[in-house]
Amino acid sequence: MRAFSYDRPGSVEAALGGVAGQPGTTTEAAVKFVAGGTNLLDLMKADVMRPERLIDISRLGLDRIEELGGGALRLGALARNSDTAYDERVQARYPMLSKAILAGASAQLRNMATNGGNLLQRTRCYYFYDTGTPCNKREPGTGCGALTGVNRIHAILGASDRCIAVHPSDMCVALAALEAVVRVSGPKGERTIPFADFHRLPGDTPHIDSALAADELITAIDLPAEGFAKHSTYLKVRDRASYAFALVSVAAALEMDGRTIRTARLALGGVAHKPWRDPAAEAELAGKPASLETFREAARVLLRDAKGQSHNAFKIGLAERAIVRALAEAAGMEHP
């Protein structure tokens, strides 16, 4: 057991004061915010993360789900995943998001995990969790054990020679397709981050997961009015039906005019360091009839740069089939 101090501030301002001036990124800082703790505490027990101080933000009043007007919705960062998934407004307007949340973890974990924490959960790469192996995400400069090791669950898109880990969230894949906006507070005030810019690809700095600074706090996630309630779905392909992370997941959303696709949103999980979207693949769908051939061509465009590793090349074909099936389901067609 490593010793650490613990504080429970009563306001956002007090919480931010506790991390003011802290160096490093949000993932490597000595002072960490904690709410549900469903990921951070496991990482501390495994000696993967070693914060010297925990700031409990669970009582800051950021747990509400609120109307923004015009049909948009604001999800409090500290609202529990289960409360979000079962909220009647989320189920009615953003069924893809509700389905994605319920596809993740277990009911017990969803009852504790928060929306903000879901965005910041860290990879489940075996080598990241095993402190006896090299990992550039855990210890920059030590190497990537997965490159030449067991890499069945790893990335096929957006990887680098420094890291091939994938982001584990289901919720984030749906949020990427919805083009949500993340609201954060920090020493310079409030700012917003488009969801596409929140998570990072590994590049040369795989230890930096997101655009959030160490002295910033997620306060809310804003959902746009367009939730694609009529034509959307979330499909998760995994090794077993529960308690498993996605090998490939797909959030598919369509705006239809009869059987013609007007606009499309497509996001993949389990394949990259962040939820993966490709504007070219979405453009490939626009103006086209909803058909299996249309969907297959969009999948080919999206996966044109996919690269398999020694144990996960099967993911490319799996992703193509999953994309086609998810788009067909979103369009109201029978499964291919």
mmCIF file of C-alpha atoms in Angstrom:
data_model
loop_
_atom_site.group_PDB
_atom_site.id
_atom_site.type_symbol
_atom_site.label_atom_id
_atom_site.label_comp_id
_atom_site.label_asym_id
_atom_site.label_seq_id
_atom_site.Cartn_x
_atom_site.Cartn_y
_atom_site.Cartn_z
ATOM 1 C CA MET A 1 0.000 0.000 0.000
ATOM 2 C CA ARG A 2 1.294 3.436 -0.948
ATOM 3 C CA ALA A 3 0.298 6.271 1.352
ATOM 4 C CA PHE A 4 -1.829 9.094 -0.051
ATOM 5 C CA SER A 5 -3.829 11.997 1.380
ATOM 6 C CA TYR A 6 -7.554 12.475 0.856
ATOM 7 C CA ASP A 7 -9.704 15.612 0.649
ATOM 8 C CA ARG A 8 -13.403 16.178 0.024
ATOM 9 C CA PRO A 9 -14.018 19.783 -1.099
ATOM 10 C CA GLY A 10 -17.471 21.315 -1.087
ATOM 11 C CA SER A 11 -17.300 23.313 -4.318
ATOM 12 C CA VAL A 12 -15.838 23.204 -7.801
ATOM 13 C CA GLU A 13 -13.660 26.202 -6.924
ATOM 14 C CA ALA A 14 -12.231 24.425 -3.884
ATOM 15 C CA ALA A 15 -11.598 21.280 -5.892
ATOM 16 C CA LEU A 16 -9.733 23.233 -8.568
ATOM 17 C CA GLY A 17 -7.733 24.994 -5.870
ATOM 18 C CA GLY A 18 -6.514 21.604 -4.707
ATOM 19 C CA VAL A 19 -4.827 20.912 -8.051
ATOM 20 C CA ALA A 20 -3.760 24.450 -8.919
ATOM 21 C CA GLY A 21 -0.247 24.595 -10.270
ATOM 22 C CA GLN A 22 0.127 20.833 -10.518
ATOM 23 C CA PRO A 23 2.507 19.786 -13.316
ATOM 24 C CA GLY A 24 1.935 17.023 -15.834
ATOM 25 C CA THR A 25 -1.080 15.711 -17.698
ATOM 26 C CA THR A 26 -4.338 14.573 -16.176
ATOM 27 C CA THR A 27 -3.151 10.945 -16.389
ATOM 28 C CA GLU A 28 0.231 11.358 -14.702
ATOM 29 C CA ALA A 29 -0.422 14.069 -12.104
ATOM 30 C CA ALA A 30 0.404 13.522 -8.431
ATOM 31 C CA VAL A 31 -3.031 14.866 -7.442
ATOM 32 C CA LYS A 32 -6.078 13.119 -8.868
ATOM 33 C CA PHE A 33 -9.806 13.739 -8.782
ATOM 34 C CA VAL A 34 -11.886 10.710 -7.785
ATOM 35 C CA ALA A 35 -15.646 10.155 -7.937
ATOM 36 C CA GLY A 36 -16.928 6.618 -8.520
ATOM 37 C CA GLY A 37 -13.368 5.297 -8.523
ATOM 38 C CA THR A 38 -14.275 2.268 -10.640
ATOM 39 C CA ASN A 39 -11.093 2.572 -12.729
ATOM 40 C CA LEU A 40 -8.698 4.716 -10.693
ATOM 41 C CA LEU A 41 -8.838 2.584 -7.550
ATOM 42 C CA ASP A 42 -8.122 -0.579 -9.540
ATOM 43 C CA LEU A 43 -5.110 1.138 -11.106
ATOM 44 C CA MET A 44 -3.875 2.218 -7.687
ATOM 45 C CA LYS A 45 -4.227 -1.308 -6.309
ATOM 46 C CA ALA A 46 -2.225 -2.635 -9.262
ATOM 47 C CA ASP A 47 0.443 0.050 -8.664
ATOM 48 C CA VAL A 48 -0.093 1.364 -12.194
ATOM 49 C CA MET A 49 -1.046 4.855 -10.999
ATOM 50 C CA ARG A 50 0.446 6.330 -7.855
ATOM 51 C CA PRO A 51 -1.265 9.600 -6.910
ATOM 52 C CA GLU A 52 -0.035 11.221 -3.733
ATOM 53 C CA ARG A 53 -3.347 12.922 -3.084
ATOM 54 C CA LEU A 54 -6.971 12.165 -3.960
ATOM 55 C CA ILE A 55 -9.606 14.887 -4.184
ATOM 56 C CA ASP A 56 -13.107 13.425 -3.811
ATOM 57 C CA ILE A 57 -15.450 15.373 -6.115
ATOM 58 C CA SER A 58 -18.488 13.149 -5.644
ATOM 59 C CA ARG A 59 -20.432 15.801 -3.679
ATOM 60 C CA LEU A 60 -19.999 18.827 -5.941
ATOM 61 C CA GLY A 61 -23.575 18.818 -7.263
ATOM 62 C CA LEU A 62 -22.593 18.000 -10.843
ATOM 63 C CA ASP A 63 -24.938 15.015 -11.019
ATOM 64 C CA ARG A 64 -27.967 16.509 -12.744
ATOM 65 C CA ILE A 65 -29.307 15.892 -16.248
ATOM 66 C CA GLU A 66 -30.756 19.173 -17.498
ATOM 67 C CA GLU A 67 -32.614 20.595 -20.485
ATOM 68 C CA LEU A 68 -30.691 23.119 -22.569
ATOM 69 C CA GLY A 69 -33.569 24.250 -24.760
ATOM 70 C CA GLY A 70 -34.358 23.327 -28.313
ATOM 71 C CA GLY A 71 -34.185 19.639 -27.453
ATOM 72 C CA ALA A 72 -30.533 19.608 -26.367
ATOM 73 C CA LEU A 73 -29.532 17.977 -23.073
ATOM 74 C CA ARG A 74 -26.732 18.468 -20.551
ATOM 75 C CA LEU A 75 -25.350 15.436 -18.727
ATOM 76 C CA GLY A 76 -23.712 16.278 -15.423
ATOM 77 C CA ALA A 77 -20.202 14.898 -15.152
ATOM 78 C CA LEU A 78 -21.054 13.220 -11.849
ATOM 79 C CA ALA A 79 -24.343 11.698 -12.980
ATOM 80 C CA ARG A 80 -24.011 7.941 -12.714
ATOM 81 C CA ASN A 81 -23.885 5.886 -15.886
ATOM 82 C CA SER A 82 -26.984 3.941 -14.850
ATOM 83 C CA ASP A 83 -28.987 7.112 -14.138
ATOM 84 C CA THR A 84 -27.979 8.473 -17.540
ATOM 85 C CA ALA A 85 -28.843 5.302 -19.454
ATOM 86 C CA TYR A 86 -32.281 5.008 -17.843
ATOM 87 C CA ASP A 87 -33.187 8.694 -17.999
ATOM 88 C CA GLU A 88 -36.411 8.941 -20.021
ATOM 89 C CA ARG A 89 -35.112 11.865 -22.087
ATOM 90 C CA VAL A 90 -31.915 10.033 -22.975
ATOM 91 C CA GLN A 91 -33.835 6.889 -23.911
ATOM 92 C CA ALA A 92 -36.295 8.832 -26.071
ATOM 93 C CA ARG A 93 -33.922 11.254 -27.810
ATOM 94 C CA TYR A 94 -30.590 9.405 -27.736
ATOM 95 C CA PRO A 95 -31.393 5.672 -27.693
ATOM 96 C CA MET A 96 -27.984 4.895 -29.210
ATOM 97 C CA LEU A 97 -26.297 6.435 -26.156
ATOM 98 C CA SER A 98 -28.502 4.575 -23.692
ATOM 99 C CA LYS A 99 -27.794 1.298 -25.475
ATOM 100 C CA ALA A 100 -24.049 1.957 -25.502
ATOM 101 C CA ILE A 101 -23.922 2.663 -21.773
ATOM 102 C CA LEU A 102 -25.919 -0.466 -20.955
ATOM 103 C CA ALA A 103 -23.534 -2.529 -23.096
ATOM 104 C CA GLY A 104 -20.638 -1.614 -20.817
ATOM 105 C CA ALA A 105 -19.437 -3.166 -17.556
ATOM 106 C CA SER A 106 -21.975 -4.578 -15.091
ATOM 107 C CA ALA A 107 -25.001 -3.062 -13.382
ATOM 108 C CA GLN A 108 -23.017 -2.709 -10.173
ATOM 109 C CA LEU A 109 -20.244 -0.754 -11.901
ATOM 110 C CA ARG A 110 -22.702 1.422 -13.841
ATOM 111 C CA ASN A 111 -24.343 2.324 -10.526
ATOM 112 C CA MET A 112 -21.000 3.782 -9.352
ATOM 113 C CA ALA A 113 -19.263 4.983 -12.516
ATOM 114 C CA THR A 114 -19.795 8.623 -13.520
ATOM 115 C CA ASN A 115 -20.143 10.211 -16.926
ATOM 116 C CA GLY A 116 -16.971 12.260 -16.526
ATOM 117 C CA GLY A 117 -15.053 9.261 -15.281
ATOM 118 C CA ASN A 118 -16.207 7.230 -18.273
ATOM 119 C CA LEU A 119 -14.464 9.704 -20.577
ATOM 120 C CA LEU A 120 -11.226 9.387 -18.608
ATOM 121 C CA GLN A 121 -11.039 5.632 -18.092
ATOM 122 C CA ARG A 122 -7.753 4.159 -19.196
ATOM 123 C CA THR A 123 -6.916 1.352 -21.581
ATOM 124 C CA ARG A 124 -7.290 -2.300 -20.593
ATOM 125 C CA CYS A 125 -4.111 -3.297 -22.449
ATOM 126 C CA TYR A 126 -2.497 -6.238 -20.634
ATOM 127 C CA TYR A 127 0.934 -4.594 -20.746
ATOM 128 C CA PHE A 128 -0.361 -1.336 -19.277
ATOM 129 C CA TYR A 129 -1.647 -3.234 -16.244
ATOM 130 C CA ASP A 130 1.418 -5.478 -15.860
ATOM 131 C CA THR A 131 4.107 -3.365 -14.192
ATOM 132 C CA GLY A 132 6.703 -6.019 -14.987
ATOM 133 C CA THR A 133 6.468 -5.360 -18.723
ATOM 134 C CA PRO A 134 7.417 -2.331 -20.852
ATOM 135 C CA CYS A 135 4.656 0.189 -21.603
ATOM 136 C CA ASN A 136 5.087 3.671 -23.042
ATOM 137 C CA LYS A 137 1.648 4.651 -21.779
ATOM 138 C CA ARG A 138 2.528 3.733 -18.197
ATOM 139 C CA GLU A 139 6.234 4.654 -18.306
ATOM 140 C CA PRO A 140 7.181 6.754 -21.341
ATOM 141 C CA GLY A 141 10.305 5.570 -23.119
ATOM 142 C CA THR A 142 10.222 1.962 -21.938
ATOM 143 C CA GLY A 143 8.722 0.508 -25.125
ATOM 144 C CA CYS A 144 5.470 -1.181 -26.122
ATOM 145 C CA GLY A 145 5.216 -4.804 -25.042
ATOM 146 C CA ALA A 146 2.096 -5.348 -27.137
ATOM 147 C CA LEU A 147 3.881 -4.721 -30.440
ATOM 148 C CA THR A 148 5.643 -8.063 -30.292
ATOM 149 C CA GLY A 149 3.464 -9.671 -27.645
ATOM 150 C CA VAL A 150 -0.138 -10.781 -27.336
ATOM 151 C CA ASN A 151 -2.088 -8.096 -29.188
ATOM 152 C CA ARG A 152 -5.445 -9.678 -30.007
ATOM 153 C CA ILE A 153 -7.471 -6.825 -28.474
ATOM 154 C CA HIS A 154 -5.319 -4.004 -29.806
ATOM 155 C CA ALA A 155 -5.634 -1.240 -32.394
ATOM 156 C CA ILE A 156 -6.019 -1.576 -36.138
ATOM 157 C CA LEU A 157 -6.428 2.169 -36.789
ATOM 158 C CA GLY A 158 -4.501 5.259 -35.691
ATOM 159 C CA ALA A 159 -1.759 3.366 -33.847
ATOM 160 C CA SER A 160 1.928 4.294 -33.733
ATOM 161 C CA ASP A 161 5.179 2.443 -33.101
ATOM 162 C CA ARG A 162 4.962 3.737 -29.511
ATOM 163 C CA CYS A 163 1.534 2.328 -28.608
ATOM 164 C CA ILE A 164 -1.211 0.134 -30.068
ATOM 165 C CA ALA A 165 -3.618 0.259 -27.107
ATOM 166 C CA VAL A 166 -7.335 0.979 -27.572
ATOM 167 C CA HIS A 167 -9.781 3.139 -25.651
ATOM 168 C CA PRO A 168 -12.182 0.904 -23.689
ATOM 169 C CA SER A 169 -15.356 3.009 -23.428
ATOM 170 C CA ASP A 170 -18.709 2.154 -24.986
ATOM 171 C CA MET A 171 -20.349 5.419 -23.961
ATOM 172 C CA CYS A 172 -17.651 7.470 -25.684
ATOM 173 C CA VAL A 173 -18.267 5.796 -29.048
ATOM 174 C CA ALA A 174 -21.894 6.952 -29.007
ATOM 175 C CA LEU A 175 -20.896 10.425 -27.799
ATOM 176 C CA ALA A 176 -18.451 10.692 -30.697
ATOM 177 C CA ALA A 177 -21.195 9.837 -33.193
ATOM 178 C CA LEU A 178 -23.524 12.359 -31.565
ATOM 179 C CA GLU A 179 -20.834 15.067 -31.708
ATOM 180 C CA ALA A 180 -21.197 15.875 -28.036
ATOM 181 C CA VAL A 181 -19.302 18.715 -26.386
ATOM 182 C CA VAL A 182 -17.294 18.354 -23.153
ATOM 183 C CA ARG A 183 -17.459 21.247 -20.687
ATOM 184 C CA VAL A 184 -14.494 21.734 -18.348
ATOM 185 C CA SER A 185 -13.465 24.177 -15.642
ATOM 186 C CA GLY A 186 -9.929 25.200 -14.760
ATOM 187 C CA PRO A 187 -7.820 28.054 -13.396
ATOM 188 C CA LYS A 188 -8.520 30.117 -16.513
ATOM 189 C CA GLY A 189 -12.275 29.611 -16.285
ATOM 190 C CA GLU A 190 -14.594 27.427 -18.310
ATOM 191 C CA ARG A 191 -14.033 26.082 -21.813
ATOM 192 C CA THR A 192 -15.645 23.599 -24.163
ATOM 193 C CA ILE A 193 -13.957 20.792 -26.086
ATOM 194 C CA PRO A 194 -15.638 19.183 -29.121
ATOM 195 C CA PHE A 195 -15.778 15.451 -28.506
ATOM 196 C CA ALA A 196 -13.693 14.731 -31.603
ATOM 197 C CA ASP A 197 -10.833 16.703 -30.019
ATOM 198 C CA PHE A 198 -11.120 15.368 -26.479
ATOM 199 C CA HIS A 199 -9.265 12.056 -26.854
ATOM 200 C CA ARG A 200 -5.871 11.793 -28.545
ATOM 201 C CA LEU A 201 -4.132 9.328 -30.815
ATOM 202 C CA PRO A 202 -0.884 7.930 -29.343
ATOM 203 C CA GLY A 203 1.708 9.434 -31.677
ATOM 204 C CA ASP A 204 4.929 9.984 -29.728
ATOM 205 C CA THR A 205 3.111 10.690 -26.434
ATOM 206 C CA PRO A 206 0.801 7.741 -25.710
ATOM 207 C CA HIS A 207 0.810 8.548 -21.977
ATOM 208 C CA ILE A 208 -1.343 11.623 -22.725
ATOM 209 C CA ASP A 209 -4.862 10.303 -23.223
ATOM 210 C CA SER A 210 -6.889 13.482 -23.614
ATOM 211 C CA ALA A 211 -6.922 17.243 -24.093
ATOM 212 C CA LEU A 212 -7.819 17.743 -20.423
ATOM 213 C CA ALA A 213 -5.098 19.419 -18.369
ATOM 214 C CA ALA A 214 -4.116 18.161 -14.910
ATOM 215 C CA ASP A 215 -5.663 21.250 -13.290
ATOM 216 C CA GLU A 216 -8.987 21.002 -15.138
ATOM 217 C CA LEU A 217 -12.217 19.265 -14.164
ATOM 218 C CA ILE A 218 -14.971 17.928 -16.431
ATOM 219 C CA THR A 219 -18.260 19.488 -15.334
ATOM 220 C CA ALA A 220 -20.738 18.340 -18.008
ATOM 221 C CA ILE A 221 -21.292 16.776 -21.420
ATOM 222 C CA ASP A 222 -23.654 18.604 -23.779
ATOM 223 C CA LEU A 223 -25.717 16.602 -26.256
ATOM 224 C CA PRO A 224 -27.000 18.368 -29.408
ATOM 225 C CA ALA A 225 -30.697 18.439 -30.194
ATOM 226 C CA GLU A 226 -30.279 15.934 -33.039
ATOM 227 C CA GLY A 227 -30.106 12.524 -31.425
ATOM 228 C CA PHE A 228 -30.996 10.375 -34.464
ATOM 229 C CA ALA A 229 -33.742 8.746 -32.403
ATOM 230 C CA LYS A 230 -35.454 7.138 -35.420
ATOM 231 C CA HIS A 231 -32.440 5.659 -37.167
ATOM 232 C CA SER A 232 -29.532 4.770 -34.908
ATOM 233 C CA THR A 233 -28.044 1.843 -33.038
ATOM 234 C CA TYR A 234 -25.041 0.665 -31.066
ATOM 235 C CA LEU A 235 -23.544 -2.717 -31.861
ATOM 236 C CA LYS A 236 -20.908 -4.311 -29.627
ATOM 237 C CA VAL A 237 -18.969 -7.416 -30.668
ATOM 238 C CA ARG A 238 -17.142 -9.103 -27.791
ATOM 239 C CA ASP A 239 -15.843 -12.472 -26.688
ATOM 240 C CA ARG A 240 -18.725 -13.089 -24.308
ATOM 241 C CA ALA A 241 -22.135 -11.529 -23.772
ATOM 242 C CA SER A 242 -21.334 -9.685 -20.540
ATOM 243 C CA TYR A 243 -18.451 -8.185 -18.585
ATOM 244 C CA ALA A 244 -16.240 -7.951 -21.674
ATOM 245 C CA PHE A 245 -14.758 -5.019 -23.555
ATOM 246 C CA ALA A 246 -15.446 -4.619 -27.257
ATOM 247 C CA LEU A 247 -13.313 -6.273 -29.873
ATOM 248 C CA VAL A 248 -15.194 -3.967 -32.243
ATOM 249 C CA SER A 249 -18.155 -1.705 -31.578
ATOM 250 C CA VAL A 250 -20.125 0.554 -33.907
ATOM 251 C CA ALA A 251 -22.330 3.583 -33.239
ATOM 252 C CA ALA A 252 -24.341 4.211 -36.399
ATOM 253 C CA ALA A 253 -26.758 7.094 -36.914
ATOM 254 C CA LEU A 254 -28.641 8.039 -40.075
ATOM 255 C CA GLU A 255 -30.933 10.830 -41.187
ATOM 256 C CA MET A 256 -33.212 9.312 -43.809
ATOM 257 C CA ASP A 257 -35.432 10.699 -46.564
ATOM 258 C CA GLY A 258 -37.509 7.676 -47.457
ATOM 259 C CA ARG A 259 -34.884 5.046 -48.305
ATOM 260 C CA THR A 260 -32.214 7.633 -49.149
ATOM 261 C CA ILE A 261 -29.536 8.560 -46.608
ATOM 262 C CA ARG A 262 -29.319 12.325 -46.157
ATOM 263 C CA THR A 263 -26.561 12.391 -43.516
ATOM 264 C CA ALA A 264 -24.695 9.729 -41.578
ATOM 265 C CA ARG A 265 -22.598 9.433 -38.443
ATOM 266 C CA LEU A 266 -20.380 6.431 -37.855
ATOM 267 C CA ALA A 267 -18.046 5.832 -34.924
ATOM 268 C CA LEU A 268 -16.032 2.726 -34.033
ATOM 269 C CA GLY A 269 -14.807 1.498 -30.659
ATOM 270 C CA GLY A 270 -12.258 -1.160 -29.759
ATOM 271 C CA VAL A 271 -10.126 -0.356 -32.804
ATOM 272 C CA ALA A 272 -8.112 2.745 -31.890
ATOM 273 C CA HIS A 273 -6.697 4.900 -29.110
ATOM 274 C CA LYS A 274 -9.897 6.980 -29.286
ATOM 275 C CA PRO A 275 -13.407 6.549 -30.701
ATOM 276 C CA TRP A 276 -12.777 6.437 -34.445
ATOM 277 C CA ARG A 277 -14.658 8.556 -36.967
ATOM 278 C CA ASP A 278 -13.846 9.153 -40.625
ATOM 279 C CA PRO A 279 -15.606 11.983 -42.511
ATOM 280 C CA ALA A 280 -14.825 10.318 -45.857
ATOM 281 C CA ALA A 281 -16.760 7.186 -44.867
ATOM 282 C CA GLU A 282 -19.717 9.252 -43.701
ATOM 283 C CA ALA A 283 -19.644 11.282 -46.929
ATOM 284 C CA GLU A 284 -19.685 8.007 -48.846
ATOM 285 C CA LEU A 285 -23.131 7.310 -47.371
ATOM 286 C CA ALA A 286 -24.712 10.718 -47.972
ATOM 287 C CA GLY A 287 -27.191 10.809 -50.846
ATOM 288 C CA LYS A 288 -26.988 7.070 -51.386
ATOM 289 C CA PRO A 289 -29.781 4.499 -51.059
ATOM 290 C CA ALA A 290 -29.809 2.443 -47.890
ATOM 291 C CA SER A 291 -28.491 -0.853 -49.205
ATOM 292 C CA LEU A 292 -25.967 -3.477 -48.193
ATOM 293 C CA GLU A 293 -23.698 -2.482 -51.066
ATOM 294 C CA THR A 294 -23.757 1.152 -49.935
ATOM 295 C CA PHE A 295 -22.874 0.065 -46.431
ATOM 296 C CA ARG A 296 -20.083 -2.244 -47.591
ATOM 297 C CA GLU A 297 -18.477 0.542 -49.596
ATOM 298 C CA ALA A 298 -18.608 2.898 -46.596
ATOM 299 C CA ALA A 299 -16.981 0.195 -44.464
ATOM 300 C CA ARG A 300 -14.219 -0.276 -47.032
ATOM 301 C CA VAL A 301 -13.530 3.470 -47.053
ATOM 302 C CA LEU A 302 -13.447 3.653 -43.262
ATOM 303 C CA LEU A 303 -11.077 0.701 -42.982
ATOM 304 C CA ARG A 304 -8.831 1.556 -45.937
ATOM 305 C CA ASP A 305 -5.859 2.311 -43.660
ATOM 306 C CA ALA A 306 -6.493 -0.453 -41.126
ATOM 307 C CA LYS A 307 -3.440 -2.464 -40.160
ATOM 308 C CA GLY A 308 -3.520 -5.681 -38.201
ATOM 309 C CA GLN A 309 -0.891 -6.902 -35.773
ATOM 310 C CA SER A 310 0.301 -10.484 -35.355
ATOM 311 C CA HIS A 311 -2.795 -11.585 -33.425
ATOM 312 C CA ASN A 312 -5.559 -9.157 -34.403
ATOM 313 C CA ALA A 313 -5.728 -8.960 -38.210
ATOM 314 C CA PHE A 314 -9.124 -10.692 -37.913
ATOM 315 C CA LYS A 315 -10.482 -7.426 -36.512
ATOM 316 C CA ILE A 316 -10.424 -5.809 -39.953
ATOM 317 C CA GLY A 317 -12.943 -8.233 -41.426
ATOM 318 C CA LEU A 318 -14.886 -8.251 -38.169
ATOM 319 C CA ALA A 319 -15.122 -4.455 -38.211
ATOM 320 C CA GLU A 320 -16.317 -4.432 -41.823
ATOM 321 C CA ARG A 321 -19.115 -6.871 -41.067
ATOM 322 C CA ALA A 322 -20.038 -5.024 -37.874
ATOM 323 C CA ILE A 323 -20.295 -1.704 -39.729
ATOM 324 C CA VAL A 324 -22.595 -3.191 -42.362
ATOM 325 C CA ARG A 325 -24.792 -4.831 -39.743
ATOM 326 C CA ALA A 326 -25.028 -1.677 -37.597
ATOM 327 C CA LEU A 327 -25.914 0.521 -40.583
ATOM 328 C CA ALA A 328 -28.535 -1.961 -41.725
ATOM 329 C CA GLU A 329 -30.050 -2.020 -38.244
ATOM 330 C CA ALA A 330 -30.055 1.800 -38.070
ATOM 331 C CA ALA A 331 -31.789 1.945 -41.454
ATOM 332 C CA GLY A 332 -34.469 -0.484 -40.327
ATOM 333 C CA MET A 333 -33.321 -3.311 -42.584
ATOM 334 C CA GLU A 334 -33.002 -6.952 -41.724
ATOM 335 C CA HIS A 335 -29.554 -8.018 -40.534
ATOM 336 C CA PRO A 336 -27.248 -9.102 -43.373
#
